[in-house]
Tab-separated table of C-alpha atoms in Angstrom:
chain	number	residue	atom	x	y	z
D	48	MET	CA	-93.825	-0.672	-29.357
D	49	LYS	CA	-91.577	-1.367	-26.364
D	50	LYS	CA	-90.120	1.772	-24.833
D	51	LEU	CA	-86.350	2.200	-24.792
D	52	ASN	CA	-84.825	1.929	-21.332
D	53	GLU	CA	-82.587	4.655	-19.905
D	54	GLN	CA	-79.356	2.835	-20.727
D	55	THR	CA	-80.343	2.265	-24.362
D	56	LYS	CA	-81.176	5.953	-24.741
D	57	PHE	CA	-77.757	6.848	-23.395
D	58	ASN	CA	-76.078	4.295	-25.697
D	59	ILE	CA	-77.704	5.919	-28.761
D	60	PHE	CA	-76.519	9.334	-27.610
D	61	SER	CA	-73.022	7.975	-26.894
D	62	PHE	CA	-72.585	6.378	-30.334
D	63	VAL	CA	-73.832	9.309	-32.411
D	64	SER	CA	-72.154	12.051	-30.352
D	65	THR	CA	-68.813	10.191	-30.236
D	66	PHE	CA	-68.833	9.809	-34.012
D	67	ALA	CA	-69.699	13.489	-34.498
D	68	ARG	CA	-67.063	14.755	-32.041
D	69	SER	CA	-64.311	12.426	-33.226
D	70	LEU	CA	-64.597	13.686	-36.800
D	71	ILE	CA	-62.815	16.790	-35.519
D	72	GLU	CA	-61.286	16.074	-32.114
D	73	ILE	CA	-58.946	13.266	-33.163
D	74	PHE	CA	-57.117	15.678	-35.452
D	75	ILE	CA	-57.119	18.988	-33.523
D	76	SER	CA	-53.533	18.863	-32.223
D	77	LEU	CA	-52.233	17.703	-35.618
D	78	TYR	CA	-54.322	20.335	-37.435
D	79	LEU	CA	-52.854	23.155	-35.327
D	80	PHE	CA	-49.342	21.788	-35.897
D	81	LYS	CA	-49.836	21.506	-39.673
D	82	ASN	CA	-51.130	25.087	-39.791
D	83	GLY	CA	-47.944	26.637	-38.463
D	84	TYR	CA	-48.223	26.396	-34.691
D	85	SER	CA	-45.208	24.878	-32.932
D	86	ILE	CA	-45.427	21.899	-30.587
D	87	LYS	CA	-44.902	24.261	-27.643
D	88	GLN	CA	-47.775	26.493	-28.841
D	89	VAL	CA	-50.044	23.455	-29.184
D	90	LEU	CA	-49.201	22.529	-25.586
D	91	VAL	CA	-49.955	26.109	-24.504
D	92	PHE	CA	-53.350	25.636	-26.188
D	93	TYR	CA	-53.862	22.394	-24.219
D	94	PHE	CA	-52.804	24.111	-20.972
D	95	PHE	CA	-55.301	26.956	-21.366
D	96	VAL	CA	-58.106	24.593	-22.416
D	97	ASN	CA	-57.733	22.872	-19.042
D	98	LEU	CA	-57.041	26.035	-17.048
D	99	PHE	CA	-60.223	27.692	-18.341
D	100	ALA	CA	-62.072	24.445	-17.594
D	101	ILE	CA	-61.585	24.663	-13.814
D	102	PRO	CA	-63.938	27.656	-13.202
D	103	LEU	CA	-66.143	26.556	-16.113
D	104	SER	CA	-66.723	23.207	-14.390
D	105	TYR	CA	-68.155	24.941	-11.330
D	106	LEU	CA	-70.228	27.295	-13.486
D	107	PHE	CA	-71.736	24.533	-15.623
D	108	VAL	CA	-72.545	22.283	-12.653
D	109	LYS	CA	-74.273	25.299	-11.083
D	110	ILE	CA	-76.262	25.845	-14.300
D	111	GLY	CA	-77.120	22.133	-14.459
D	112	GLU	CA	-78.460	22.176	-10.917
D	113	LYS	CA	-80.422	25.397	-11.348
D	114	THR	CA	-81.949	24.329	-14.684
D	115	LYS	CA	-81.270	20.969	-16.383
D	116	TYR	CA	-78.100	19.313	-17.582
D	117	ILE	CA	-79.456	19.069	-21.106
D	118	TYR	CA	-79.015	22.850	-21.346
D	119	VAL	CA	-75.379	22.498	-20.258
D	120	MET	CA	-74.961	19.973	-23.085
D	121	ILE	CA	-76.517	22.361	-25.601
D	122	ILE	CA	-74.140	25.175	-24.549
D	123	GLY	CA	-71.238	22.775	-25.109
D	124	LEU	CA	-72.447	21.735	-28.545
D	125	ILE	CA	-72.923	25.340	-29.686
D	126	ALA	CA	-69.341	26.033	-28.562
D	127	PHE	CA	-68.108	23.028	-30.564
D	128	VAL	CA	-69.721	24.388	-33.716
D	129	LEU	CA	-67.937	27.697	-33.068
D	130	VAL	CA	-64.629	25.831	-32.623
D	131	GLN	CA	-65.071	24.241	-36.051
D	132	ILE	CA	-65.784	27.630	-37.630
D	133	LEU	CA	-62.667	29.075	-35.959
D	134	LEU	CA	-60.548	26.172	-37.211
D	135	ARG	CA	-61.920	26.603	-40.717
D	136	ASN	CA	-60.816	30.250	-40.702
D	137	ILE	CA	-57.595	29.680	-38.772
D	138	VAL	CA	-54.905	32.366	-38.703
D	139	TYR	CA	-51.491	32.324	-37.050
D	140	SER	CA	-51.938	34.401	-33.898
D	141	ASN	CA	-51.382	33.651	-30.215
D	142	PHE	CA	-54.530	35.605	-29.338
D	143	TYR	CA	-56.525	33.588	-31.882
D	144	LEU	CA	-55.130	30.359	-30.408
D	145	MET	CA	-56.177	31.422	-26.881
D	146	PHE	CA	-59.647	32.292	-28.138
D	147	ILE	CA	-60.005	28.835	-29.711
D	148	ALA	CA	-58.796	27.342	-26.408
D	149	LEU	CA	-61.512	29.225	-24.492
D	150	ILE	CA	-64.335	28.170	-26.823
D	151	TYR	CA	-62.990	24.605	-26.978
D	152	SER	CA	-62.903	24.511	-23.173
D	153	ILE	CA	-66.536	25.683	-23.012
D	154	TYR	CA	-67.460	22.856	-25.382
D	155	ARG	CA	-65.570	20.179	-23.424
D	156	ARG	CA	-66.929	21.205	-20.033
D	157	GLY	CA	-70.487	21.525	-21.314
D	158	TYR	CA	-70.374	18.169	-23.077
D	159	TRP	CA	-68.485	16.112	-20.486
D	160	ILE	CA	-70.177	17.476	-17.363
D	161	ALA	CA	-73.585	16.702	-18.849
D	162	ARG	CA	-72.433	13.345	-20.258
D	163	ARG	CA	-70.960	12.204	-16.936
D	164	PHE	CA	-74.107	13.311	-15.135
D	165	TYR	CA	-76.317	11.238	-17.441
D	166	ILE	CA	-74.062	8.170	-17.468
D	167	THR	CA	-73.814	8.247	-13.673
D	168	THR	CA	-77.598	8.475	-13.538
D	169	VAL	CA	-78.197	5.408	-15.729
D	170	MET	CA	-75.334	3.223	-14.420
D	171	PRO	CA	-75.792	0.900	-11.424
D	172	THR	CA	-73.341	1.137	-8.520
D	173	LYS	CA	-72.382	-2.564	-8.740
D	174	LYS	CA	-71.478	-4.911	-11.625
D	175	THR	CA	-70.680	-1.938	-13.806
D	176	SER	CA	-68.084	-3.426	-16.174
D	177	GLY	CA	-70.489	-5.423	-18.376
D	178	LEU	CA	-72.842	-2.499	-18.952
D	179	PHE	CA	-70.022	-0.014	-19.374
D	180	SER	CA	-68.508	-2.388	-21.962
D	181	ILE	CA	-71.541	-1.905	-24.203
D	182	ILE	CA	-71.135	1.876	-24.031
D	183	LEU	CA	-67.429	1.542	-24.788
D	184	VAL	CA	-67.917	-0.750	-27.795
D	185	LEU	CA	-70.360	1.701	-29.332
D	186	SER	CA	-67.987	4.604	-28.659
D	187	GLN	CA	-64.987	2.782	-30.153
D	188	ILE	CA	-66.889	1.780	-33.315
D	189	ALA	CA	-67.983	5.386	-33.705
D	190	SER	CA	-64.401	6.576	-33.202
D	191	ILE	CA	-63.046	4.166	-35.844
D	192	LEU	CA	-65.591	5.313	-38.423
D	193	ALA	CA	-65.037	8.968	-37.559
D	194	GLY	CA	-61.258	8.603	-37.752
D	195	TYR	CA	-61.473	7.237	-41.280
D	196	VAL	CA	-64.083	9.724	-42.520
D	197	GLY	CA	-62.365	12.633	-40.772
D	198	SER	CA	-58.908	11.803	-42.175
D	199	VAL	CA	-60.270	11.678	-45.725
D	200	ILE	CA	-62.113	14.999	-45.420
D	201	PHE	CA	-59.255	16.724	-43.527
D	202	SER	CA	-56.827	15.588	-46.231
D	203	LYS	CA	-59.020	17.322	-48.796
D	204	ASP	CA	-59.024	20.438	-46.566
D	205	ASN	CA	-62.819	20.531	-46.548
D	206	ILE	CA	-63.549	21.544	-42.956
D	207	ALA	CA	-66.824	23.180	-44.032
D	208	LEU	CA	-68.229	19.741	-44.902
D	209	LEU	CA	-66.992	18.315	-41.586
D	210	THR	CA	-68.646	21.185	-39.717
D	211	ILE	CA	-72.020	20.523	-41.367
D	212	ILE	CA	-71.900	16.751	-40.745
D	213	SER	CA	-70.551	17.009	-37.193
D	214	SER	CA	-72.912	19.792	-36.090
D	215	ALA	CA	-76.037	18.100	-37.466
D	216	LEU	CA	-75.193	14.760	-35.836
D	217	LEU	CA	-74.293	16.351	-32.513
D	218	PHE	CA	-77.636	18.050	-32.133
D	219	LEU	CA	-79.501	14.934	-33.287
D	220	SER	CA	-77.561	12.840	-30.750
D	221	ILE	CA	-79.003	14.631	-27.713
D	222	ILE	CA	-82.648	13.871	-28.553
D	223	PRO	CA	-82.636	10.671	-26.400
D	224	LEU	CA	-81.318	12.651	-23.417
D	225	PHE	CA	-84.532	14.671	-23.238
D	226	ASN	CA	-86.314	11.427	-22.302
D	227	ILE	CA	-83.898	10.312	-19.569
D	228	LYS	CA	-85.396	10.975	-16.151
D	229	TYR	CA	-83.861	14.073	-14.610
D	230	VAL	CA	-82.683	13.821	-11.013
D	231	ASN	CA	-82.195	16.977	-8.966
D	232	THR	CA	-79.284	15.827	-6.817
D	233	THR	CA	-78.491	18.762	-4.537
D	234	LYS	CA	-79.511	22.344	-3.898
D	235	LYS	CA	-76.232	23.768	-2.561
D	236	ILE	CA	-72.773	23.218	-3.987
D	237	ASP	CA	-70.052	23.016	-1.334
D	238	LEU	CA	-66.921	22.057	-3.241
D	239	ARG	CA	-64.355	22.774	-0.505
D	240	SER	CA	-65.758	20.470	2.200
D	241	ASN	CA	-66.469	17.686	-0.287
D	242	LEU	CA	-62.919	17.871	-1.660
D	243	ARG	CA	-61.642	17.205	1.879
D	244	LYS	CA	-63.738	14.091	2.438
D	245	TYR	CA	-63.102	12.581	-1.002
D	246	ASN	CA	-61.064	9.356	-1.037
D	247	LYS	CA	-57.372	10.288	-1.392
D	248	SER	CA	-56.554	7.109	-3.344
D	249	ASN	CA	-59.168	8.111	-5.906
D	250	TYR	CA	-57.403	11.449	-6.412
D	251	LEU	CA	-54.205	9.606	-7.218
D	252	ILE	CA	-55.630	7.039	-9.631
D	253	PHE	CA	-57.810	9.593	-11.430
D	254	SER	CA	-54.656	11.714	-11.801
D	255	VAL	CA	-52.867	8.738	-13.371
D	256	TYR	CA	-55.718	8.410	-15.867
D	257	GLU	CA	-55.645	12.098	-16.782
D	258	LEU	CA	-51.877	12.039	-17.260
D	259	ASN	CA	-52.395	9.131	-19.629
D	260	ASN	CA	-54.830	11.343	-21.562
D	261	LEU	CA	-52.085	13.975	-21.767
D	262	LEU	CA	-49.870	11.360	-23.435
D	263	THR	CA	-52.704	10.607	-25.852
D	264	PHE	CA	-52.751	14.306	-26.815
D	265	ILE	CA	-48.970	14.493	-27.298
D	266	PHE	CA	-48.308	11.266	-29.214
D	267	PRO	CA	-49.954	12.374	-32.517
D	268	LEU	CA	-47.477	15.276	-32.543
D	269	TYR	CA	-44.602	12.889	-31.878
D	270	THR	CA	-45.808	10.667	-34.728
D	271	ALA	CA	-46.013	13.680	-37.048
D	272	VAL	CA	-42.407	14.648	-36.239
D	273	TYR	CA	-40.734	11.227	-36.270
D	274	ILE	CA	-42.857	9.000	-38.551
D	275	GLU	CA	-45.278	10.742	-40.911
D	276	ASN	CA	-47.075	14.080	-40.776
D	277	SER	CA	-50.408	13.015	-42.260
D	278	TYR	CA	-54.062	12.812	-41.293
D	279	SER	CA	-54.327	9.319	-42.818
D	280	LEU	CA	-51.702	7.898	-40.423
D	281	ALA	CA	-53.431	9.561	-37.467
D	282	GLY	CA	-56.723	8.012	-38.607
D	283	ASN	CA	-55.130	4.580	-39.071
D	284	LEU	CA	-53.514	4.647	-35.625
D	285	ASN	CA	-56.851	5.644	-34.133
D	286	ALA	CA	-58.574	2.758	-35.952
D	287	ILE	CA	-56.008	0.164	-34.859
D	288	THR	CA	-56.183	1.266	-31.236
D	289	ASN	CA	-59.975	1.143	-31.216
D	290	ILE	CA	-60.154	-2.258	-32.931
D	291	ALA	CA	-57.909	-3.599	-30.169
D	292	ILE	CA	-60.178	-1.972	-27.583
D	293	ILE	CA	-63.257	-3.647	-29.070
D	294	ILE	CA	-61.517	-7.049	-29.056
D	295	PHE	CA	-60.618	-6.590	-25.394
D	296	ILE	CA	-64.143	-5.514	-24.449
D	297	ILE	CA	-65.838	-8.399	-26.308
D	298	PHE	CA	-63.666	-11.081	-24.693
D	299	TYR	CA	-62.846	-9.533	-21.318
D	300	GLY	CA	-65.456	-6.819	-20.756
D	301	LYS	CA	-67.001	-8.508	-17.708
D	302	LEU	CA	-63.687	-9.706	-16.301
D	303	LEU	CA	-63.474	-6.873	-13.777
D	304	ASP	CA	-66.865	-7.712	-12.278
D	305	LYS	CA	-65.641	-11.245	-11.562
D	306	ASN	CA	-61.978	-10.819	-10.674
D	307	GLY	CA	-61.513	-7.401	-9.131
D	308	ASN	CA	-59.397	-4.586	-10.498
D	309	TYR	CA	-56.351	-4.472	-12.793
D	310	VAL	CA	-55.528	-0.789	-12.512
D	311	VAL	CA	-51.894	-1.222	-11.395
D	312	ILE	CA	-50.817	-3.888	-13.908
D	313	SER	CA	-52.665	-2.175	-16.770
D	314	THR	CA	-51.003	1.177	-16.012
D	315	MET	CA	-47.572	-0.483	-15.983
D	316	LEU	CA	-48.349	-2.073	-19.356
D	317	VAL	CA	-49.492	1.283	-20.774
D	318	LEU	CA	-46.164	2.794	-19.724
D	319	LEU	CA	-44.320	-0.121	-21.333
D	320	CYS	CA	-46.202	0.441	-24.599
D	321	SER	CA	-45.276	4.135	-24.464
D	322	ILE	CA	-41.606	3.165	-24.162
D	323	PHE	CA	-41.921	0.974	-27.273
D	324	LYS	CA	-43.680	3.774	-29.165
D	325	LEU	CA	-40.734	6.059	-28.413
D	326	SER	CA	-38.277	3.405	-29.611
D	327	ILE	CA	-39.922	2.676	-32.972
D	328	THR	CA	-39.933	5.168	-35.842
D	329	ASN	CA	-41.392	2.992	-38.597
D	330	TYR	CA	-44.681	1.265	-39.317
D	331	PHE	CA	-44.048	-1.456	-36.712
D	332	VAL	CA	-45.480	1.156	-34.366
D	333	LEU	CA	-48.917	0.026	-35.642
D	334	LEU	CA	-48.459	-3.261	-33.746
D	335	VAL	CA	-47.577	-1.363	-30.577
D	336	TYR	CA	-50.712	0.760	-30.948
D	337	PHE	CA	-52.773	-2.426	-31.234
D	338	VAL	CA	-51.339	-3.867	-28.009
D	339	GLU	CA	-51.655	-0.499	-26.306
D	340	GLY	CA	-55.342	-0.353	-27.243
D	341	ILE	CA	-55.935	-3.545	-25.253
D	342	VAL	CA	-54.014	-2.565	-22.116
D	343	ASN	CA	-55.246	1.020	-22.301
D	344	LYS	CA	-58.837	-0.133	-22.205
D	345	MET	CA	-58.076	-2.501	-19.323
D	346	GLN	CA	-56.806	0.547	-17.446
D	347	ASN	CA	-59.791	2.645	-18.553
D	348	GLN	CA	-62.328	0.086	-17.357
D	349	SER	CA	-60.477	-0.476	-14.085
D	350	ILE	CA	-60.535	3.237	-13.298
D	351	ASN	CA	-64.138	3.647	-14.428
D	352	LYS	CA	-65.085	0.761	-12.158
D	353	ILE	CA	-63.608	2.730	-9.243
D	354	TYR	CA	-65.436	5.860	-10.440
D	355	PHE	CA	-68.886	4.276	-10.711
D	356	GLU	CA	-68.746	2.005	-7.666
D	357	ASN	CA	-67.533	4.735	-5.278
D	358	ARG	CA	-70.111	7.305	-6.283
D	359	ALA	CA	-72.648	6.050	-3.714
D	360	ASP	CA	-70.605	7.807	-0.995
D	361	MET	CA	-71.427	11.280	-2.343
D	362	ASP	CA	-74.276	13.035	-4.170
D	363	LEU	CA	-73.977	13.066	-7.964
D	364	THR	CA	-73.421	16.801	-8.247
D	365	HIS	CA	-70.341	16.933	-6.031
D	366	TYR	CA	-69.033	13.635	-7.354
D	367	ASN	CA	-69.239	14.895	-10.939
D	368	LEU	CA	-67.792	18.308	-10.087
D	369	ILE	CA	-64.841	16.949	-8.100
D	370	TYR	CA	-63.876	14.619	-10.933
D	371	GLN	CA	-63.992	17.496	-13.427
D	372	VAL	CA	-61.845	19.713	-11.184
D	373	VAL	CA	-59.301	16.921	-10.636
D	374	GLU	CA	-59.243	16.162	-14.385
D	375	CYS	CA	-58.610	19.745	-15.484
D	376	SER	CA	-56.195	20.621	-12.676
D	377	VAL	CA	-53.978	17.571	-13.258
D	378	ARG	CA	-53.838	18.137	-17.023
D	379	ALA	CA	-53.049	21.858	-16.624
D	380	ILE	CA	-50.409	21.415	-13.900
D	381	ALA	CA	-48.701	18.522	-15.711
D	382	THR	CA	-48.448	20.598	-18.897
D	383	ILE	CA	-46.485	23.422	-17.207
D	384	PRO	CA	-43.057	21.686	-17.013
D	385	LEU	CA	-43.458	20.523	-20.612
D	386	LEU	CA	-43.513	24.146	-21.772
D	387	PHE	CA	-39.876	24.453	-20.720
D	388	ILE	CA	-38.771	21.362	-22.677
D	389	SER	CA	-37.944	21.598	-26.370
D	390	ASP	CA	-37.615	17.876	-27.193
D	391	ILE	CA	-40.982	16.132	-27.581
D	392	LYS	CA	-39.436	12.756	-26.652
D	393	LEU	CA	-38.263	14.202	-23.350
D	394	MET	CA	-41.751	15.668	-22.785
D	395	ILE	CA	-43.258	12.195	-23.086
D	396	ILE	CA	-40.620	10.665	-20.783
D	397	VAL	CA	-41.352	13.329	-18.128
D	398	VAL	CA	-45.098	12.588	-18.237
D	399	MET	CA	-44.405	8.842	-18.029
D	400	PHE	CA	-42.175	9.380	-14.992
D	401	ILE	CA	-44.897	11.422	-13.239
D	402	ILE	CA	-47.425	8.655	-13.994
D	403	PHE	CA	-45.053	6.101	-12.458
D	404	LEU	CA	-44.616	8.204	-9.294
D	405	MET	CA	-48.393	8.688	-9.014
D	406	LEU	CA	-48.924	4.947	-9.392
D	407	ILE	CA	-46.425	4.203	-6.602
D	408	ALA	CA	-48.219	6.740	-4.395
D	409	TYR	CA	-51.571	5.080	-5.211
D	410	ILE	CA	-50.248	1.620	-4.288
D	411	TYR	CA	-48.876	2.971	-1.003
D	412	SER	CA	-52.130	4.813	-0.235
D	413	THR	CA	-54.346	1.775	-0.867
D	414	LYS	CA	-52.075	-0.521	1.169
D	415	LYS	CA	-52.090	1.971	4.031
D	416	SER	CA	-55.883	2.209	3.851
D	417	GLN	CA	-56.243	-1.597	3.898
D	418	LEU	CA	-54.014	-1.893	6.965
D	419	LYS	CA	-56.035	0.811	8.717
D	420	ASP	CA	-59.295	-1.061	7.998
D	421	LYS	CA	-57.859	-4.215	9.589
């Protein structure tokens, strides 16, 4: 029998783990909201998840380098099981919410630091869009299926069943990772000096991407307030967005390898879709989510192209760690002003405005860099 190559092993892991995670993760903000926590408290939860993640990122990269990244992944998965148990037994308490945030942060750092290490290991540095498209299609299919299954089970308030299914699949998903060749990338972590030499334009565009993820966290709450407070609608919106993503990937997945990068135009289109989502309070919003899925994935692939093709300038350990620090810091800092705003629409507008300013700064930075090179 022909052995599976490294990329196929990662694809299997990606599909199964995305399905298992999405059963729960898609609905976390809505679940907290439906169980008595206010929108502001849910944002406090999000803030602390990302604040805790900054030192955890350094810790887990250190563990990965001293041992193996598969152990970092296992720590993350154990934490995710604990998160599900905590959600199942949820009580209304600020301390309890902070404790969930801590355990959830341990899960996210463990999972994503290890995942990004493995994907960076198996991905080439050039012509990345076609291969990354395969990974994305598998992830989106898994997310669609999980959104439907999760919404049905959440609606029946049977988190115990979700915990069993999700936990079993998560631990099965990492089996292929044991057979991916481990690369010891560095012996000493020097975050400060590597932060200084990192491309400044990359900081800006990665920040734009993370702010877009903040919008993704907030919009289910907005939908619950202004359209319908149900798990089924959240699952349907997730499905529509991911179907659009798959359509884009199938027809245009390799476009970036041939015709450059569409990060600026795609970000502008994402902002435009967000404006439409704020303007529509009926089921026509489903159409907007479909269009947004297409432009959102164009943005995602454009930014991931920058991520994968620039990694050759730095060892994998520092490259992975810097991205994690930027990701968590941007999300945490951007959440702070939202805590002083009571209207969720205004929260979204503020985030959109910051994204726009960041995009302008990115355009200026890249133009300045191009002129310097000439």
